Amino acid sequence: MLATTLLFMASALHAGARPIAPEAIGGYSAGCLKHSMALPLTGPGYQVIRSKRLRYYGHPDLIHYLTTLANQTRMAGMPDLYIADLAMAHGGPFSSGHRSHQTGLDADIWFRMANQPISKWEQDAPKEWALIDEPSYRVLPGRFGPQQLELLRLAASKPEVARIFINPVLKGEVCKRAADEPWVAKLRPWVGHFSHFHVRLHCPAGSPDCQPQAPIPPGNGCDAELASWLKDKPQLPKVSMTYSKPRLPARCGS
Ligand SMILES: [Zn+2]
């Protein structure tokens, strides 16, 4: 009896001493997140938009990435970043919108920036600020300037970034201006993304069940790969909204 009690106490003590470890589980499009961290809704160099959706949680690595990036853009003299969706508090699939963002390692950042505090009204329903005209698929004048290029450079250069999804027309703009820079390879063309880009981090340390994505192909992606995306311009629609429900890893519960 005494031995059992002692054992119980010891295990309780042990459990109590164990740090609460954040963990990304499963894949970016079929996974979940344990012990997430909330991104404060405003901070130096950034403001979170659409906070009512409660999608401002992430793995602490993602929160650290975003706050560091915002500090850097601020130091570079840029206005505040608009930070949109990260993940829900426990990750998993969103009820609407995009399919990934499930493991707390994805974040959407707008190309538009804020020179002043964003009003409550705009925070809830920010105006779309597309960089690309439809149906010509040309970049709207003045919308992809040096600040947007520098934002992508800072965002993509960090080693924890696995890839950044970007509209192919905008990847084309980067290829014209910075094709030789090593971070350009991380910009991956994808449908939609007319007003924002999507950062995806590598699986973090301490998340053994996090499923990485295949490494990006060699080269900067400015050649045949980009051409194949740009060839069928009318086929660069917004992301399709119909998804089947993903099968989540058992550790994610129901
Ligand atoms: Zn996204």
Tab-separated table of C-alpha atoms and ligand atoms in Angstrom:
chain	number	residue	atom	x	y	z
A	1	MET	CA	0.000	0.000	0.000
A	2	LEU	CA	2.679	2.418	1.058
A	3	ALA	CA	4.760	1.460	-1.935
A	4	THR	CA	1.803	2.088	-4.261
A	5	THR	CA	1.143	5.461	-2.668
A	6	LEU	CA	4.761	6.417	-2.951
A	7	LEU	CA	4.808	5.314	-6.550
A	8	PHE	CA	1.665	7.330	-7.234
A	9	MET	CA	3.176	10.397	-5.570
A	10	ALA	CA	6.370	9.982	-7.496
A	11	SER	CA	4.569	9.694	-10.817
A	12	ALA	CA	2.339	12.672	-9.973
A	13	LEU	CA	5.402	14.686	-9.114
A	14	HIS	CA	7.047	13.583	-12.292
A	15	ALA	CA	3.983	14.523	-14.342
A	16	GLY	CA	3.805	17.884	-12.593
A	17	ALA	CA	7.429	18.608	-13.312
A	18	ARG	CA	7.133	17.798	-16.975
A	19	PRO	CA	7.083	20.978	-19.016
A	20	ILE	CA	4.058	21.496	-21.240
A	21	ALA	CA	5.569	20.778	-24.598
A	22	PRO	CA	4.055	22.318	-27.709
A	23	GLU	CA	3.735	19.857	-30.551
A	24	ALA	CA	2.744	19.894	-34.210
A	25	ILE	CA	1.157	16.550	-35.115
A	26	GLY	CA	0.502	15.178	-38.587
A	27	GLY	CA	0.639	16.991	-41.903
A	28	TYR	CA	-0.017	20.632	-42.758
A	29	SER	CA	-3.366	19.650	-44.320
A	30	ALA	CA	-4.327	16.846	-41.893
A	31	GLY	CA	-3.060	17.432	-38.412
A	32	CYS	CA	-3.416	19.259	-35.147
A	33	LEU	CA	-1.516	21.255	-32.583
A	34	LYS	CA	-0.965	20.648	-28.877
A	35	HIS	CA	-0.236	23.449	-26.409
A	36	SER	CA	-0.353	26.240	-28.929
A	37	MET	CA	0.516	29.839	-28.251
A	38	ALA	CA	-1.606	32.868	-29.141
A	39	LEU	CA	-0.069	35.660	-31.169
A	40	PRO	CA	-0.854	38.915	-29.311
A	41	LEU	CA	-3.276	40.848	-31.547
A	42	THR	CA	-0.894	43.751	-31.931
A	43	GLY	CA	2.823	44.056	-31.403
A	44	PRO	CA	5.815	45.958	-32.706
A	45	GLY	CA	5.487	46.026	-36.487
A	46	TYR	CA	2.269	44.061	-36.944
A	47	GLN	CA	-1.487	43.908	-36.395
A	48	VAL	CA	-3.667	40.805	-36.534
A	49	ILE	CA	-6.769	41.034	-38.716
A	50	ARG	CA	-10.045	39.080	-38.511
A	51	SER	CA	-9.305	38.076	-34.922
A	52	LYS	CA	-12.978	37.104	-34.444
A	53	ARG	CA	-12.206	33.939	-36.351
A	54	LEU	CA	-9.865	32.820	-33.532
A	55	ARG	CA	-7.204	31.726	-35.973
A	56	TYR	CA	-4.284	33.490	-34.335
A	57	TYR	CA	-2.746	30.480	-32.589
A	58	GLY	CA	0.390	28.700	-33.631
A	59	HIS	CA	3.316	26.579	-32.598
A	60	PRO	CA	5.621	28.833	-30.533
A	61	ASP	CA	8.160	28.639	-33.381
A	62	LEU	CA	5.615	30.310	-35.667
A	63	ILE	CA	4.795	33.008	-33.098
A	64	HIS	CA	8.508	33.672	-32.680
A	65	TYR	CA	8.989	33.762	-36.446
A	66	LEU	CA	6.184	36.297	-36.962
A	67	THR	CA	7.192	38.622	-34.143
A	68	THR	CA	10.824	38.544	-35.285
A	69	LEU	CA	9.841	39.250	-38.882
A	70	ALA	CA	7.606	42.153	-37.818
A	71	ASN	CA	10.454	43.600	-35.782
A	72	GLN	CA	12.744	43.397	-38.781
A	73	THR	CA	10.308	45.006	-41.193
A	74	ARG	CA	9.699	47.737	-38.640
A	75	MET	CA	13.442	48.334	-38.271
A	76	ALA	CA	13.612	48.539	-42.058
A	77	GLY	CA	11.150	51.429	-41.882
A	78	MET	CA	8.102	49.601	-43.164
A	79	PRO	CA	4.549	50.128	-41.916
A	80	ASP	CA	2.856	47.430	-39.839
A	81	LEU	CA	2.253	43.991	-41.330
A	82	TYR	CA	-1.277	42.679	-41.605
A	83	ILE	CA	-1.212	39.175	-40.146
A	84	ALA	CA	-4.214	37.047	-41.148
A	85	ASP	CA	-4.870	33.354	-40.467
A	86	LEU	CA	-2.475	31.181	-38.476
A	87	ALA	CA	-4.267	28.191	-36.888
A	88	MET	CA	-7.018	27.498	-34.387
A	89	ALA	CA	-6.087	26.912	-30.752
A	90	HIS	CA	-5.865	23.141	-31.233
A	91	GLY	CA	-5.134	23.222	-34.950
A	92	GLY	CA	-7.149	20.959	-37.235
A	93	PRO	CA	-9.154	21.869	-40.336
A	94	PHE	CA	-10.849	25.255	-40.679
A	95	SER	CA	-14.563	25.196	-41.380
A	96	SER	CA	-14.024	27.477	-44.383
A	97	GLY	CA	-11.228	28.797	-46.531
A	98	HIS	CA	-7.977	26.981	-46.956
A	99	ARG	CA	-7.184	23.387	-46.258
A	100	SER	CA	-3.801	23.654	-44.567
A	101	HIS	CA	-2.961	25.757	-41.469
A	102	GLN	CA	-3.698	22.658	-39.341
A	103	THR	CA	-0.479	22.179	-37.371
A	104	GLY	CA	0.311	25.740	-36.318
A	105	LEU	CA	3.144	26.111	-38.802
A	106	ASP	CA	1.345	28.131	-41.528
A	107	ALA	CA	0.578	31.854	-41.566
A	108	ASP	CA	-0.916	34.310	-44.063
A	109	ILE	CA	0.670	37.728	-44.376
A	110	TRP	CA	-0.798	40.482	-46.546
A	111	PHE	CA	1.275	42.470	-48.987
A	112	ARG	CA	-0.648	45.536	-47.929
A	113	MET	CA	0.739	47.321	-44.871
A	114	ALA	CA	-0.802	49.612	-42.259
A	115	ASN	CA	0.499	53.098	-41.506
A	116	GLN	CA	-1.881	53.518	-38.599
A	117	PRO	CA	-3.847	51.419	-36.137
A	118	ILE	CA	-6.365	49.342	-38.026
A	119	SER	CA	-9.919	50.283	-37.033
A	120	LYS	CA	-12.104	47.707	-35.336
A	121	TRP	CA	-14.344	47.735	-38.382
A	122	GLU	CA	-11.491	47.072	-40.759
A	123	GLN	CA	-9.978	44.504	-38.433
A	124	ASP	CA	-13.175	42.451	-38.776
A	125	ALA	CA	-13.607	42.964	-42.503
A	126	PRO	CA	-10.404	44.232	-44.095
A	127	LYS	CA	-10.752	45.413	-47.658
A	128	GLU	CA	-9.242	43.061	-50.200
A	129	TRP	CA	-6.174	44.649	-51.686
A	130	ALA	CA	-5.405	42.511	-54.708
A	131	LEU	CA	-2.058	43.012	-56.388
A	132	ILE	CA	-3.183	41.407	-59.598
A	133	ASP	CA	-5.734	42.549	-62.147
A	134	GLU	CA	-8.220	40.081	-63.533
A	135	PRO	CA	-8.598	38.849	-66.157
A	136	SER	CA	-5.348	40.284	-67.561
A	137	TYR	CA	-3.264	38.795	-64.742
A	138	ARG	CA	-1.004	41.813	-64.712
A	139	VAL	CA	0.339	43.336	-61.521
A	140	LEU	CA	-1.618	46.475	-60.655
A	141	PRO	CA	0.607	49.568	-60.840
A	142	GLY	CA	2.445	50.397	-57.640
A	143	ARG	CA	1.214	47.418	-55.654
A	144	PHE	CA	4.315	45.249	-55.812
A	145	GLY	CA	6.999	47.774	-54.931
A	146	PRO	CA	10.376	47.630	-53.167
A	147	GLN	CA	8.688	47.164	-49.783
A	148	GLN	CA	6.818	44.079	-50.919
A	149	LEU	CA	9.999	42.631	-52.396
A	150	GLU	CA	11.913	43.345	-49.203
A	151	LEU	CA	9.122	41.804	-47.119
A	152	LEU	CA	9.368	38.591	-49.147
A	153	ARG	CA	13.159	38.641	-48.879
A	154	LEU	CA	13.064	38.922	-45.084
A	155	ALA	CA	10.215	36.405	-44.791
A	156	ALA	CA	11.793	33.737	-47.014
A	157	SER	CA	15.420	34.061	-45.918
A	158	LYS	CA	14.915	32.568	-42.471
A	159	PRO	CA	16.118	28.971	-42.162
A	160	GLU	CA	12.946	27.773	-40.423
A	161	VAL	CA	10.884	28.601	-43.515
A	162	ALA	CA	10.200	25.541	-45.676
A	163	ARG	CA	8.306	27.356	-48.447
A	164	ILE	CA	6.172	30.377	-49.183
A	165	PHE	CA	3.109	30.064	-51.395
A	166	ILE	CA	2.679	32.974	-53.729
A	167	ASN	CA	0.637	33.747	-56.821
A	168	PRO	CA	2.641	32.748	-59.928
A	169	VAL	CA	2.313	36.237	-61.407
A	170	LEU	CA	4.059	37.645	-58.331
A	171	LYS	CA	6.721	34.947	-58.401
A	172	GLY	CA	7.343	36.169	-61.957
A	173	GLU	CA	7.874	39.693	-60.619
A	174	VAL	CA	10.386	38.427	-58.052
A	175	CYS	CA	12.186	36.449	-60.754
A	176	LYS	CA	12.585	39.658	-62.792
A	177	ARG	CA	14.124	41.533	-59.877
A	178	ALA	CA	15.957	39.021	-57.684
A	179	ALA	CA	16.306	35.715	-59.550
A	180	ASP	CA	19.858	35.114	-58.295
A	181	GLU	CA	19.038	35.360	-54.614
A	182	PRO	CA	18.897	31.996	-52.825
A	183	TRP	CA	15.556	32.580	-51.040
A	184	VAL	CA	13.688	32.858	-54.352
A	185	ALA	CA	13.599	29.060	-54.611
A	186	LYS	CA	11.370	28.941	-51.527
A	187	LEU	CA	8.630	30.923	-53.276
A	188	ARG	CA	6.260	28.303	-54.628
A	189	PRO	CA	3.600	29.273	-57.178
A	190	TRP	CA	0.071	28.444	-56.118
A	191	VAL	CA	-3.451	29.359	-57.145
A	192	GLY	CA	-5.174	32.314	-55.480
A	193	HIS	CA	-3.024	34.474	-53.193
A	194	PHE	CA	-3.993	37.704	-54.956
A	195	SER	CA	-3.391	39.825	-51.865
A	196	HIS	CA	-1.325	37.761	-49.446
A	197	PHE	CA	1.407	35.167	-49.252
A	198	HIS	CA	1.462	32.056	-47.112
A	199	VAL	CA	4.488	31.120	-45.019
A	200	ARG	CA	5.075	27.492	-44.066
A	201	LEU	CA	7.668	26.506	-41.475
A	202	HIS	CA	9.584	23.240	-41.279
A	203	CYS	CA	8.552	20.694	-38.660
A	204	PRO	CA	9.910	21.981	-35.358
A	205	ALA	CA	12.195	20.139	-32.966
A	206	GLY	CA	10.265	18.133	-30.387
A	207	SER	CA	7.424	17.226	-32.764
A	208	PRO	CA	8.287	13.637	-33.757
A	209	ASP	CA	4.884	13.050	-35.370
A	210	CYS	CA	4.996	16.181	-37.534
A	211	GLN	CA	5.022	15.170	-41.204
A	212	PRO	CA	7.322	17.252	-43.367
A	213	GLN	CA	6.562	18.069	-46.972
A	214	ALA	CA	8.857	16.872	-49.755
A	215	PRO	CA	11.833	19.200	-50.182
A	216	ILE	CA	11.516	21.866	-52.852
A	217	PRO	CA	12.983	20.919	-56.245
A	218	PRO	CA	16.437	22.225	-57.149
A	219	GLY	CA	16.786	25.556	-58.952
A	220	ASN	CA	15.071	28.889	-58.365
A	221	GLY	CA	11.827	27.891	-60.106
A	222	CYS	CA	11.970	30.922	-62.395
A	223	ASP	CA	12.175	28.936	-65.628
A	224	ALA	CA	10.054	26.133	-67.050
A	225	GLU	CA	8.227	25.566	-63.790
A	226	LEU	CA	6.997	29.140	-63.608
A	227	ALA	CA	6.201	29.198	-67.315
A	228	SER	CA	3.960	26.194	-66.885
A	229	TRP	CA	2.022	28.050	-64.184
A	230	LEU	CA	1.710	31.198	-66.252
A	231	LYS	CA	0.743	29.486	-69.499
A	232	ASP	CA	-2.930	29.092	-68.599
A	233	LYS	CA	-3.589	32.446	-67.007
A	234	PRO	CA	-7.362	32.079	-66.840
A	235	GLN	CA	-6.747	28.958	-64.820
A	236	LEU	CA	-5.313	30.809	-61.891
A	237	PRO	CA	-8.556	31.125	-59.988
A	238	LYS	CA	-9.011	31.627	-56.310
A	239	VAL	CA	-8.478	28.483	-54.297
A	240	SER	CA	-11.311	26.007	-54.650
A	241	MET	CA	-13.438	25.891	-51.531
A	242	THR	CA	-14.543	22.281	-51.750
A	243	TYR	CA	-12.468	19.912	-49.685
A	244	SER	CA	-13.142	16.496	-48.334
A	245	LYS	CA	-12.664	16.166	-44.602
A	246	PRO	CA	-9.110	15.005	-43.922
A	247	ARG	CA	-8.335	11.933	-41.847
A	248	LEU	CA	-6.453	13.215	-38.852
A	249	PRO	CA	-3.768	11.244	-37.003
A	250	ALA	CA	-5.109	9.220	-34.063
A	251	ARG	CA	-3.254	11.454	-31.610
A	252	CYS	CA	-5.420	14.379	-32.703
A	253	GLY	CA	-8.527	12.730	-31.217
A	254	SER	CA	-11.840	13.090	-32.987
B	1	ZN	ZN	-2.672	30.406	-46.072
